[in-house]
PDB file of C-alpha atoms and ligand atoms in Angstrom:
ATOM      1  CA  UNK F  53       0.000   0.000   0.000  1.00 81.00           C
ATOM      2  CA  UNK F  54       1.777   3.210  -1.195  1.00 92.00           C
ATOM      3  CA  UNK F  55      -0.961   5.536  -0.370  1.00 95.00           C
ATOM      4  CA  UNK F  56      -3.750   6.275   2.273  1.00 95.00           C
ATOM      5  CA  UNK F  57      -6.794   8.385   2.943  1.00 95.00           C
ATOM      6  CA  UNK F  58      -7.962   9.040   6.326  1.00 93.00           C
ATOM      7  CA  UNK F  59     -10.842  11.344   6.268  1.00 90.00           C
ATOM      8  CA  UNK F  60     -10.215  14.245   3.760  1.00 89.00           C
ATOM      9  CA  UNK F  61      -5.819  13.812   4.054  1.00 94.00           C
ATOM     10  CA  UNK F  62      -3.665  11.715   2.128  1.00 96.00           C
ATOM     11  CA  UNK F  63      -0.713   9.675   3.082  1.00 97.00           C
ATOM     12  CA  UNK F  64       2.075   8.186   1.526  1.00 97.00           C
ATOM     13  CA  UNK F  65       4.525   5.658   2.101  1.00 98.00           C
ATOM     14  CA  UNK F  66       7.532   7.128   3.909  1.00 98.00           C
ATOM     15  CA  UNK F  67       9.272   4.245   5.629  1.00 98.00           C
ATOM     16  CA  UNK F  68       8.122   0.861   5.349  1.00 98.00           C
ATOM     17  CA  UNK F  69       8.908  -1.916   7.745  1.00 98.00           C
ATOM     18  CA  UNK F  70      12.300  -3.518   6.469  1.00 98.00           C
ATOM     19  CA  UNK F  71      13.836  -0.101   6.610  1.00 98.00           C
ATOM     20  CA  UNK F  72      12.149  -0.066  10.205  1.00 98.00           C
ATOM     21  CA  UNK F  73      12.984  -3.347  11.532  1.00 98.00           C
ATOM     22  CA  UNK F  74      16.772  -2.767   9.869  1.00 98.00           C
ATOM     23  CA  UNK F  75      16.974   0.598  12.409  1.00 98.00           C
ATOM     24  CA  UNK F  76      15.915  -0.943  15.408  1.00 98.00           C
ATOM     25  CA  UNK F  77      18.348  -4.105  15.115  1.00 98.00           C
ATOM     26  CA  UNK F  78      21.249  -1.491  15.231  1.00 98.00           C
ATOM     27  CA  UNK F  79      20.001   0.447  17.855  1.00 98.00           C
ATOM     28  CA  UNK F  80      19.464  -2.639  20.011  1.00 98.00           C
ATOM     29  CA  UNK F  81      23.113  -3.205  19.115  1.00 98.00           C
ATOM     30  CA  UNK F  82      23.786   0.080  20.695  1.00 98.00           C
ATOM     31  CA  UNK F  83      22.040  -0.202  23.621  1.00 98.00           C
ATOM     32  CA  UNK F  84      23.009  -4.344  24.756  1.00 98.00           C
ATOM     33  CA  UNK F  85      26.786  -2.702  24.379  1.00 98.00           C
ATOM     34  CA  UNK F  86      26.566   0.225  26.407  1.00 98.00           C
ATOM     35  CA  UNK F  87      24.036  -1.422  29.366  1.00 98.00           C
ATOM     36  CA  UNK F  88      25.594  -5.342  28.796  1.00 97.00           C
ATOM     37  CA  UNK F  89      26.036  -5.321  32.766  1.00 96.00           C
ATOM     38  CA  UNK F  90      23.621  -2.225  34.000  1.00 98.00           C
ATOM     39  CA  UNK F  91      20.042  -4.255  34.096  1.00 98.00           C
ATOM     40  CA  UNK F  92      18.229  -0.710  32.334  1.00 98.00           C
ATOM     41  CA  UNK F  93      14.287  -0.551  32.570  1.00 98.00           C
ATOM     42  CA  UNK F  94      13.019   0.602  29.665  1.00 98.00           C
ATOM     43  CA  UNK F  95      10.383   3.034  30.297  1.00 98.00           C
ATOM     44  CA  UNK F  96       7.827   2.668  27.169  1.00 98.00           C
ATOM     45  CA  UNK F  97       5.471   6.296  26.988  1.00 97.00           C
ATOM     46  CA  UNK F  98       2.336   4.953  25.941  1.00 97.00           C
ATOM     47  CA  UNK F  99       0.252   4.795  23.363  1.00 96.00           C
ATOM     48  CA  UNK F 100       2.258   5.455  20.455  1.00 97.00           C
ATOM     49  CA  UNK F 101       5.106   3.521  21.838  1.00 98.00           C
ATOM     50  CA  UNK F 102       3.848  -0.118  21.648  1.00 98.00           C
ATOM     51  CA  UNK F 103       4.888  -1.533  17.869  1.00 98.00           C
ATOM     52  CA  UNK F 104       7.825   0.121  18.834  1.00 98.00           C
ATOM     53  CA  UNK F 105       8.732  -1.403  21.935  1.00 98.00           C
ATOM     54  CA  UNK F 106       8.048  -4.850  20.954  1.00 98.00           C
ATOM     55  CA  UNK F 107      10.591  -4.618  18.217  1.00 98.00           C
ATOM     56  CA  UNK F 108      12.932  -3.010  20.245  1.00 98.00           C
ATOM     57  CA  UNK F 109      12.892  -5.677  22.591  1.00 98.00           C
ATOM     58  CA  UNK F 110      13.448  -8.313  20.659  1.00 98.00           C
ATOM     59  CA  UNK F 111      17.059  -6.779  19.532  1.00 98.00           C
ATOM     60  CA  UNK F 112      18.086  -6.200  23.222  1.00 98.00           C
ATOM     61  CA  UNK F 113      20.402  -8.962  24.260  1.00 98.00           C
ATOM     62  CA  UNK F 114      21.025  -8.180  27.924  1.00 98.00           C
ATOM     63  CA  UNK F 115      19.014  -8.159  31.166  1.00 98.00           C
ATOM     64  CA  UNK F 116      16.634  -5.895  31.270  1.00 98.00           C
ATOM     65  CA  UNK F 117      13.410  -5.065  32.524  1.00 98.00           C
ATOM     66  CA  UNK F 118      10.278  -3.374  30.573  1.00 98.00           C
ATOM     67  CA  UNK F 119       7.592  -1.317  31.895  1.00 97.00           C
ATOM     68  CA  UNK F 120       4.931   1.493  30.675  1.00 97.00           C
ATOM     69  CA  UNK F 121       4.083   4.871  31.507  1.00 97.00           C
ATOM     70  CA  UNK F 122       1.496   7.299  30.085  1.00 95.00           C
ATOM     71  CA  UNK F 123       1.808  10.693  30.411  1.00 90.00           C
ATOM     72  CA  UNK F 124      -2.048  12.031  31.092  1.00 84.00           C
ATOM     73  CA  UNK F 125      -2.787  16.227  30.318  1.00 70.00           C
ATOM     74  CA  UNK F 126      -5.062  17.563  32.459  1.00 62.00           C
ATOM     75  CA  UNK F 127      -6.449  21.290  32.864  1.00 55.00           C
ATOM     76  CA  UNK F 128      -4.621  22.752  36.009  1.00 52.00           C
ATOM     77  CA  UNK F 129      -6.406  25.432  38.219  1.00 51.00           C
ATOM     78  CA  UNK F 130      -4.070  27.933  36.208  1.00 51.00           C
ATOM     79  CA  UNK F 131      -3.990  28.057  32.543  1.00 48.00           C
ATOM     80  CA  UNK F 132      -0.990  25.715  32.006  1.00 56.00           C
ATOM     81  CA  UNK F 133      -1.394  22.480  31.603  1.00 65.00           C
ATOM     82  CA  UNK F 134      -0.071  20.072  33.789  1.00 62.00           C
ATOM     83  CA  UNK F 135       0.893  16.782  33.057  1.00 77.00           C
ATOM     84  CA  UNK F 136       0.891  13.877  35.322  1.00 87.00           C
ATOM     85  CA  UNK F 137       3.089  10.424  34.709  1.00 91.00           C
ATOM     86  CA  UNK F 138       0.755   7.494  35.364  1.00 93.00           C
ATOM     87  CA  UNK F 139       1.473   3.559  35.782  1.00 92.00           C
ATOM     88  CA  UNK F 140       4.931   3.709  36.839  1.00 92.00           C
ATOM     89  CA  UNK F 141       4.266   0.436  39.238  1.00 91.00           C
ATOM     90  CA  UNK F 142       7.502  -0.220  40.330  1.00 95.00           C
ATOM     91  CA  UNK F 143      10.735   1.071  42.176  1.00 96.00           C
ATOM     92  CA  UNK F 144      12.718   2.828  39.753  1.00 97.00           C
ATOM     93  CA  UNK F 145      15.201   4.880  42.586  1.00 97.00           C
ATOM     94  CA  UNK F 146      18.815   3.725  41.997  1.00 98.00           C
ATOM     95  CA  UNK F 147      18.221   2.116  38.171  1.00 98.00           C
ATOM     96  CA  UNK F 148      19.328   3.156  35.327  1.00 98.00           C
ATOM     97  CA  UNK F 149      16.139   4.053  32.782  1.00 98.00           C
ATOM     98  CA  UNK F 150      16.149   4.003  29.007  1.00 98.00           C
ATOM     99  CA  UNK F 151      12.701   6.310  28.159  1.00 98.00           C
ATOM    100  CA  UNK F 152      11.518   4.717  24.877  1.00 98.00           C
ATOM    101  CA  UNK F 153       9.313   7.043  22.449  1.00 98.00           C
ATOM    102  CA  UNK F 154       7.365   6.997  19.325  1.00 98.00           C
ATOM    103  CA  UNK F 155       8.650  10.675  18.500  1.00 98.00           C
ATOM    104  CA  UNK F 156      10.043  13.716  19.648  1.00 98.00           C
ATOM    105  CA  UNK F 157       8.472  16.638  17.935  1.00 97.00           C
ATOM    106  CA  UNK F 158       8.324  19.691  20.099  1.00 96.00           C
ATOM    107  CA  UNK F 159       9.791  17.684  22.881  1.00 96.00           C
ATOM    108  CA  UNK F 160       7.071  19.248  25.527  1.00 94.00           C
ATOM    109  CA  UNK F 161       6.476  15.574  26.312  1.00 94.00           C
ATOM    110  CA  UNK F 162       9.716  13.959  26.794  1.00 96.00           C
ATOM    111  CA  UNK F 163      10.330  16.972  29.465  1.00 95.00           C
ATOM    112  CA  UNK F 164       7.626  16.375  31.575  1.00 94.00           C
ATOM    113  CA  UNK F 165       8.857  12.959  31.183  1.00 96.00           C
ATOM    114  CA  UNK F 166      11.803  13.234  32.109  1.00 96.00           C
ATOM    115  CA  UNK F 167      10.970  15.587  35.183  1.00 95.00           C
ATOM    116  CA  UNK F 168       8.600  12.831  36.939  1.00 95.00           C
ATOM    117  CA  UNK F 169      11.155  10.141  36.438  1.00 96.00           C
ATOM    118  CA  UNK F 170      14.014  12.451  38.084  1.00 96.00           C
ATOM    119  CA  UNK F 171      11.939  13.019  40.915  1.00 95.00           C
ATOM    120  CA  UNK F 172      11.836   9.712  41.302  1.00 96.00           C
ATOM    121  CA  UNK F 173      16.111   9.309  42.765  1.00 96.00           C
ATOM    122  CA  UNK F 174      16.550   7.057  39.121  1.00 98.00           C
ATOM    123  CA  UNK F 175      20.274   6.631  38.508  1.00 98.00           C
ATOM    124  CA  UNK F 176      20.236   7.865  35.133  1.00 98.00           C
ATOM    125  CA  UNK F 177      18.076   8.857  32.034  1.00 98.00           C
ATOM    126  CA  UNK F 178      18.439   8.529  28.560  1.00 98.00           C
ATOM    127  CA  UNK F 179      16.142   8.424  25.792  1.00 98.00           C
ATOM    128  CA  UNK F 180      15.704   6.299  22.809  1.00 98.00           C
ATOM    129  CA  UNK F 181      13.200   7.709  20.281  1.00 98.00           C
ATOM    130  CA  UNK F 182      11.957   5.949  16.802  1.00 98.00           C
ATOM    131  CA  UNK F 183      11.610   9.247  14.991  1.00 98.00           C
ATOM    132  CA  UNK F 184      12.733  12.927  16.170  1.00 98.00           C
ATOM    133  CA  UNK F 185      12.063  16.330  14.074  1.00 98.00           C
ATOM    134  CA  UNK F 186      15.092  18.782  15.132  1.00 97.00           C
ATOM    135  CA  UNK F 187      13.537  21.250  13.631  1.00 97.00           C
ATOM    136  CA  UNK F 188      10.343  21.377  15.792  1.00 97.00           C
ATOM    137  CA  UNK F 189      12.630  20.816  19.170  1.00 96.00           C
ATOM    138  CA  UNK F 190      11.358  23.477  21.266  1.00 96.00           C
ATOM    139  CA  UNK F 191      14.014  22.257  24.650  1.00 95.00           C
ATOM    140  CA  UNK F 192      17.502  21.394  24.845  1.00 95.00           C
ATOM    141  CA  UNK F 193      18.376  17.807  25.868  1.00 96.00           C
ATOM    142  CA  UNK F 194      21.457  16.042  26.788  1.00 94.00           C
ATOM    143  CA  UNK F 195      20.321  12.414  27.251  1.00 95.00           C
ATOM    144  CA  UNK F 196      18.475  11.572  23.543  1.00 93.00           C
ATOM    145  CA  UNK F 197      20.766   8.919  22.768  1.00 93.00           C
ATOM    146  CA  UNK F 198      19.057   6.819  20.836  1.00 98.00           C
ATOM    147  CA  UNK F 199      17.215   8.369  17.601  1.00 98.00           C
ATOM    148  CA  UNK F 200      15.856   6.486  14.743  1.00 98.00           C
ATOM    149  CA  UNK F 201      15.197   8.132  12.138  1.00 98.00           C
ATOM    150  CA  UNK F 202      15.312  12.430  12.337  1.00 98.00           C
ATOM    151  CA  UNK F 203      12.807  14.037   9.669  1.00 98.00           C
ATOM    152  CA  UNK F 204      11.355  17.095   8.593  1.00 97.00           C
ATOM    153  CA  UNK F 205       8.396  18.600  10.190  1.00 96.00           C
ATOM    154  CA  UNK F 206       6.193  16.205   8.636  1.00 95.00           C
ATOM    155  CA  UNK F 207       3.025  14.668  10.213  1.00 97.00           C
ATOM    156  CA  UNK F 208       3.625  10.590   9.843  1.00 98.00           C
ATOM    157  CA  UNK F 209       1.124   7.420  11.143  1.00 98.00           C
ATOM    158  CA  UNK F 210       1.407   4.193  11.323  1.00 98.00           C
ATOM    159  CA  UNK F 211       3.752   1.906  13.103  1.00 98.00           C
ATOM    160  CA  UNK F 212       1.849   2.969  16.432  1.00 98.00           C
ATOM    161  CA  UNK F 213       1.397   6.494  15.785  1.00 98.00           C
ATOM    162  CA  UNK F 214      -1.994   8.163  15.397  1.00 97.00           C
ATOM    163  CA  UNK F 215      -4.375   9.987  13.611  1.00 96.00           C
ATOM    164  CA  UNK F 216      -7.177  11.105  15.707  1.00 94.00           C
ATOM    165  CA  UNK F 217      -7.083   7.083  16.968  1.00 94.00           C
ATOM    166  CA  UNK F 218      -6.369   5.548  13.217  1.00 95.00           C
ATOM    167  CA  UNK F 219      -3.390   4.080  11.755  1.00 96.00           C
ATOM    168  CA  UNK F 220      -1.992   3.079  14.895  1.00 98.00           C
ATOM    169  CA  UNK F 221      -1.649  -0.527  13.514  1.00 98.00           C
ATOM    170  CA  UNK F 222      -0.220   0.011   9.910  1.00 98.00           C
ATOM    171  CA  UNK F 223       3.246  -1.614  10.349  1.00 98.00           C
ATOM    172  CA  UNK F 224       5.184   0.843   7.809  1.00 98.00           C
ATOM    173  CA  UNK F 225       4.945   4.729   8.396  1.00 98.00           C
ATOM    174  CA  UNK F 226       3.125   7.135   6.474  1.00 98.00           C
ATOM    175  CA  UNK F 227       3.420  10.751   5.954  1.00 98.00           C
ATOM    176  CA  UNK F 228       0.936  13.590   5.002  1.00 97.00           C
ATOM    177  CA  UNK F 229       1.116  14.807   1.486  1.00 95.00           C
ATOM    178  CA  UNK F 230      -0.124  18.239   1.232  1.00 81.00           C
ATOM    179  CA  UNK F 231      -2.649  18.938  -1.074  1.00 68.00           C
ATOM    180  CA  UNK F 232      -1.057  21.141  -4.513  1.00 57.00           C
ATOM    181  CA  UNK F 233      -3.477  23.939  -4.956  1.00 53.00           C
ATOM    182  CA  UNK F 234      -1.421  24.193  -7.953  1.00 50.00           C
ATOM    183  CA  UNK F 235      -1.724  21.072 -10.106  1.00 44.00           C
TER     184      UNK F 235
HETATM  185  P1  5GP J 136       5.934  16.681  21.556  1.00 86.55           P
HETATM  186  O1  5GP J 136       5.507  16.807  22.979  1.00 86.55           O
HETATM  187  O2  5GP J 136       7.359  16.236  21.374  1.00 86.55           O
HETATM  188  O3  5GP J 136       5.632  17.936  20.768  1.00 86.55           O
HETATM  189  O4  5GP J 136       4.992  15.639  20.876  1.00 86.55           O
HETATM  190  C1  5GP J 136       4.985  14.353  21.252  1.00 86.55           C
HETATM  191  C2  5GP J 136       3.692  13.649  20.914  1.00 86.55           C
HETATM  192  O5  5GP J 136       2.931  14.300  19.889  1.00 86.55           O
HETATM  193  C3  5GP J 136       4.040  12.300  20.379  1.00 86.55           C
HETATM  194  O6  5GP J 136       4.193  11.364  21.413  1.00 86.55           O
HETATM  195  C4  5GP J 136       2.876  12.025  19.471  1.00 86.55           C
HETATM  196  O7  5GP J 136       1.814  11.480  20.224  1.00 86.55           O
HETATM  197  C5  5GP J 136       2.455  13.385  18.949  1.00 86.55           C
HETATM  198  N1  5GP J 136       3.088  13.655  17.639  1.00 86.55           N
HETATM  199  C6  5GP J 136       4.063  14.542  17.356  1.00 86.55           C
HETATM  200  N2  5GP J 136       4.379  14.520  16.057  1.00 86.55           N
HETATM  201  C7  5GP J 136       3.578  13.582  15.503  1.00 86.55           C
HETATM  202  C8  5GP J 136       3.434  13.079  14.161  1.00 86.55           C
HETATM  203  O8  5GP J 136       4.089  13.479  13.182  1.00 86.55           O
HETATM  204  N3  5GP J 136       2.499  12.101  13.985  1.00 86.55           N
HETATM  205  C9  5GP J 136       1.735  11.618  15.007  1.00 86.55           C
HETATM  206  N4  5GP J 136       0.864  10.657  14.714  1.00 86.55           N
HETATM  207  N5  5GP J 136       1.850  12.058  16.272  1.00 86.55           N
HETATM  208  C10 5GP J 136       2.760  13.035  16.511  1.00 86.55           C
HETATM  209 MG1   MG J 137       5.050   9.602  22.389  1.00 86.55          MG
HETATM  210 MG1   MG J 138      -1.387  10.952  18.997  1.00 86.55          MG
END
């Protein structure tokens, strides 16, 4: 399938699964090197996380432990919106945490992230994301290790990621062709 339509927007193929599944095996390389004797959690933000997690996974070849978070927005008493980190379920003080995203776009997210997991005494943080879009980055960050692909300031689906609820379970990514108003 080289093109979608979900309601009036059109998709096309960006990166399909090989290419995918091709990434991930050398970031799981990566990652068994430099934690071969430090027993990480990886800290999955849900929902779009989940196809990529799984893969992940399977190309991690040391101990390790997995677990889920989701990151809930809620309206605070002020205007800001504050965001709460819910289903963390186990002791994380003292370990060392591998935060696994879908994407990084503005990065808004993987802050408030990585601000409820610090308060948490966590020996260290970094962050292995599928797909990140420097140009959107809105923060500064030390700890994203681990990117898969970086691309333009494109909105993609599939492969877990969303469009108001669709797509989520397309295994190759997608991204939105803008209709020409000149063709
Ligand atoms: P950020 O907080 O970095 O701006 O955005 C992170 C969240 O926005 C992601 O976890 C994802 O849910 C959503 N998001 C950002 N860019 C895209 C995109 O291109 N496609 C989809 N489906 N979701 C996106
Ligand atoms: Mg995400
Ligand atoms: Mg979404």
């Amino acid at each position: 399938m080289k093109h979608i339509q979900i309601d009036n927007l059109d998709f096309e193929l960006f990166i399909d699964y090989e290419q995918i599944k091709k990434r991930i095996r050398l970031m799981g390389i990566d990652i068994s090197v430099k934690y071969a004797d430090k027993n990480p959690v990886f800290v999955g933000v849900l929902n779009g996380c989940f196809m990529f997690m799984a893969d992940l996974m399977k190309q991690v070849h040391v101990p390790c432990e997995v677990s889920f978070v989701k990151l809930s927005s809620y309206q605070g008493t002020q205007q800001d919106h504050i965001k709460e980190l819910l289903g963390v379920g186990m002791d994380l003080s003292g370990r060392e945490i591998i935060i696994v995203e879908d994407i990084i776009d503005s990065g808004n997210s993987l802050q408030h992230t990585i601000a409820a997991l610090e308060k948490l005494n966590v020996a260290s943080i970094a962050v292995c994301a599928l797909l990140m879009k420097p140009d959107c980055l809105q923060h500064e960050f030390d700890n994203i290790t681990y990117v898969g692909f970086e691309i333009d300031r494109e909105f993609v689906v599939g492969y877990g990621l969303d469009y108001n609820g669709q797509c989520r379970n397309l295994p190759d990514i997608y991204k939105n062709v803008a209709h020409s108003e000149t063709a």
